Amino acid sequence: ALAVPPHMAAYVQAAAEDFGSGVIQQTPQRWQDYVDQLKDQGANAEPDEQLEAYLADRVRAELRPYQKQGIVWMRNLETWGCHGILADDMGLGKTIQALAWIALPRMQSVIDDRPVLVVCPASLVDNWWVEAQSFVPHLNCYVHRGPKRYREASDLTNQDLIITSYATLR
């Protein structure tokens, strides 16, 4: 028997189906229900009315349909407890998609009031700050760099978004 973390359910299920009859599957109903849920949510990458309304209220931008799909995808990953990489081509609005997702309430209340950390190349720190001020100005945004940066995590508790560079993080 092989124990697989739940977030790998859909992948393992698809791989087993690709092998065909050479794989003997004993799939508990709970597992199959989880796989079906992941497949259903993955297929539904369109924002619902509540999400549309929230984005319209909290994000100062006209999001393109593919950007909304990206936000829904990130939201689904968060719901499933998974991680992902938003890897659209340059110039297609990954920053605004990430900022819009950050502006949403978290799916797990335990992390709802914690700041989000963005780590990027030093050359993009100011760009992230400018875009945050433009698109989600209601977020408390702090650029963590320079000799006067906060030294204690407790100093950052009133921030929604913390932006820093790889070098500063290191």
PDB file of N, CA and C in Angstrom, residues 4 10 25 37 49 54 58 68 72-73 75 83 88-90 92 96 104 112 130 133 138 146 156 160 169-170:
ATOM      1  N   VAL A   4      -0.468   8.470   0.154  1.00  0.00           N
ATOM      2  CA  VAL A   4      -0.215   9.657  -0.659  1.00  0.00           C
ATOM      3  C   VAL A   4      -0.892  10.852   0.002  1.00  0.00           C
ATOM      4  N   ALA A  10      -5.444  14.008  -7.264  1.00  0.00           N
ATOM      5  CA  ALA A  10      -5.792  14.047  -8.683  1.00  0.00           C
ATOM      6  C   ALA A  10      -4.628  13.555  -9.552  1.00  0.00           C
ATOM      7  N   GLN A  25      -6.037  -0.854  -8.362  1.00  0.00           N
ATOM      8  CA  GLN A  25      -6.436   0.244  -7.492  1.00  0.00           C
ATOM      9  C   GLN A  25      -7.498  -0.215  -6.510  1.00  0.00           C
ATOM     10  N   GLN A  37     -13.752  16.076  -6.290  1.00  0.00           N
ATOM     11  CA  GLN A  37     -13.860  17.482  -5.886  1.00  0.00           C
ATOM     12  C   GLN A  37     -12.753  18.308  -6.532  1.00  0.00           C
ATOM     13  N   GLU A  49     -20.182  34.861  -8.850  1.00  0.00           N
ATOM     14  CA  GLU A  49     -20.671  36.235  -8.678  1.00  0.00           C
ATOM     15  C   GLU A  49     -20.079  36.892  -7.433  1.00  0.00           C
ATOM     16  N   TYR A  54     -16.454  40.925  -5.208  1.00  0.00           N
ATOM     17  CA  TYR A  54     -15.365  41.254  -4.293  1.00  0.00           C
ATOM     18  C   TYR A  54     -14.198  41.888  -5.046  1.00  0.00           C
ATOM     19  N   ARG A  58     -12.664  45.620  -4.447  1.00  0.00           N
ATOM     20  CA  ARG A  58     -11.371  45.743  -3.778  1.00  0.00           C
ATOM     21  C   ARG A  58     -10.169  45.949  -4.691  1.00  0.00           C
ATOM     22  N   LYS A  68      -8.698  36.712 -14.332  1.00  0.00           N
ATOM     23  CA  LYS A  68      -9.687  36.222 -13.367  1.00  0.00           C
ATOM     24  C   LYS A  68      -9.557  34.706 -13.204  1.00  0.00           C
ATOM     25  N   VAL A  72      -8.828  32.669  -9.748  1.00  0.00           N
ATOM     26  CA  VAL A  72      -9.629  31.509  -9.316  1.00  0.00           C
ATOM     27  C   VAL A  72      -8.719  30.305  -9.110  1.00  0.00           C
ATOM     28  N   TRP A  73      -7.772  30.095 -10.005  1.00  0.00           N
ATOM     29  CA  TRP A  73      -6.834  28.973  -9.888  1.00  0.00           C
ATOM     30  C   TRP A  73      -6.038  29.084  -8.581  1.00  0.00           C
ATOM     31  N   ARG A  75      -6.917  30.697  -5.933  1.00  0.00           N
ATOM     32  CA  ARG A  75      -7.885  30.499  -4.847  1.00  0.00           C
ATOM     33  C   ARG A  75      -8.155  29.000  -4.638  1.00  0.00           C
ATOM     34  N   HIS A  83       0.305  24.545  -3.270  1.00  0.00           N
ATOM     35  CA  HIS A  83       1.096  25.681  -3.722  1.00  0.00           C
ATOM     36  C   HIS A  83       1.147  25.641  -5.240  1.00  0.00           C
ATOM     37  N   ASP A  88       2.498  32.928 -16.255  1.00  0.00           N
ATOM     38  CA  ASP A  88       2.087  33.534 -17.521  1.00  0.00           C
ATOM     39  C   ASP A  88       3.294  34.205 -18.168  1.00  0.00           C
ATOM     40  N   ASP A  89       3.197  34.466 -19.461  1.00  0.00           N
ATOM     41  CA  ASP A  89       4.267  35.177 -20.153  1.00  0.00           C
ATOM     42  C   ASP A  89       4.432  36.581 -19.575  1.00  0.00           C
ATOM     43  N   MET A  90       5.592  37.180 -19.819  1.00  0.00           N
ATOM     44  CA  MET A  90       5.846  38.540 -19.349  1.00  0.00           C
ATOM     45  C   MET A  90       4.819  39.495 -19.952  1.00  0.00           C
ATOM     46  N   LEU A  92       1.671  39.932 -19.040  1.00  0.00           N
ATOM     47  CA  LEU A  92       0.263  39.523 -19.012  1.00  0.00           C
ATOM     48  C   LEU A  92      -0.406  39.771 -17.669  1.00  0.00           C
ATOM     49  N   ILE A  96      -0.661  41.924 -10.949  1.00  0.00           N
ATOM     50  CA  ILE A  96      -2.027  42.314 -10.599  1.00  0.00           C
ATOM     51  C   ILE A  96      -2.844  41.092 -10.185  1.00  0.00           C
ATOM     52  N   LEU A 104      -7.961  39.205  -1.378  1.00  0.00           N
ATOM     53  CA  LEU A 104      -9.087  38.373  -0.963  1.00  0.00           C
ATOM     54  C   LEU A 104      -8.891  37.914   0.476  1.00  0.00           C
ATOM     55  N   ASP A 112      -5.808  34.526   8.311  1.00  0.00           N
ATOM     56  CA  ASP A 112      -6.509  35.653   7.704  1.00  0.00           C
ATOM     57  C   ASP A 112      -5.884  37.000   8.042  1.00  0.00           C
ATOM     58  N   VAL A 130       4.581  50.133  -6.170  1.00  0.00           N
ATOM     59  CA  VAL A 130       3.782  51.048  -6.997  1.00  0.00           C
ATOM     60  C   VAL A 130       2.488  50.377  -7.448  1.00  0.00           C
ATOM     61  N   GLN A 133       0.062  50.103  -4.562  1.00  0.00           N
ATOM     62  CA  GLN A 133      -0.573  51.395  -4.284  1.00  0.00           C
ATOM     63  C   GLN A 133      -1.635  51.736  -5.324  1.00  0.00           C
ATOM     64  N   HIS A 138      -6.017  49.882  -0.413  1.00  0.00           N
ATOM     65  CA  HIS A 138      -6.531  49.648   0.939  1.00  0.00           C
ATOM     66  C   HIS A 138      -5.627  48.731   1.760  1.00  0.00           C
ATOM     67  N   GLY A 146      16.775  48.294   3.428  1.00  0.00           N
ATOM     68  CA  GLY A 146      17.540  49.419   3.957  1.00  0.00           C
ATOM     69  C   GLY A 146      17.898  49.280   5.421  1.00  0.00           C
ATOM     70  N   LEU A 156       5.810  43.943  12.336  1.00  0.00           N
ATOM     71  CA  LEU A 156       5.153  43.842  11.031  1.00  0.00           C
ATOM     72  C   LEU A 156       3.694  43.407  11.123  1.00  0.00           C
ATOM     73  N   ASP A 160      -0.391  44.333   5.762  1.00  0.00           N
ATOM     74  CA  ASP A 160      -1.079  43.327   4.956  1.00  0.00           C
ATOM     75  C   ASP A 160      -0.126  42.683   3.963  1.00  0.00           C
ATOM     76  N   LEU A 169      16.026  39.117   2.285  1.00  0.00           N
ATOM     77  CA  LEU A 169      15.479  37.939   2.952  1.00  0.00           C
ATOM     78  C   LEU A 169      16.598  37.044   3.460  1.00  0.00           C
ATOM     79  N   ARG A 170      17.608  36.864   2.618  1.00  0.00           N
ATOM     80  CA  ARG A 170      18.737  36.013   2.987  1.00  0.00           C
ATOM     81  C   ARG A 170      19.449  36.598   4.179  1.00  0.00           C
TER      82      ARG A 170
END
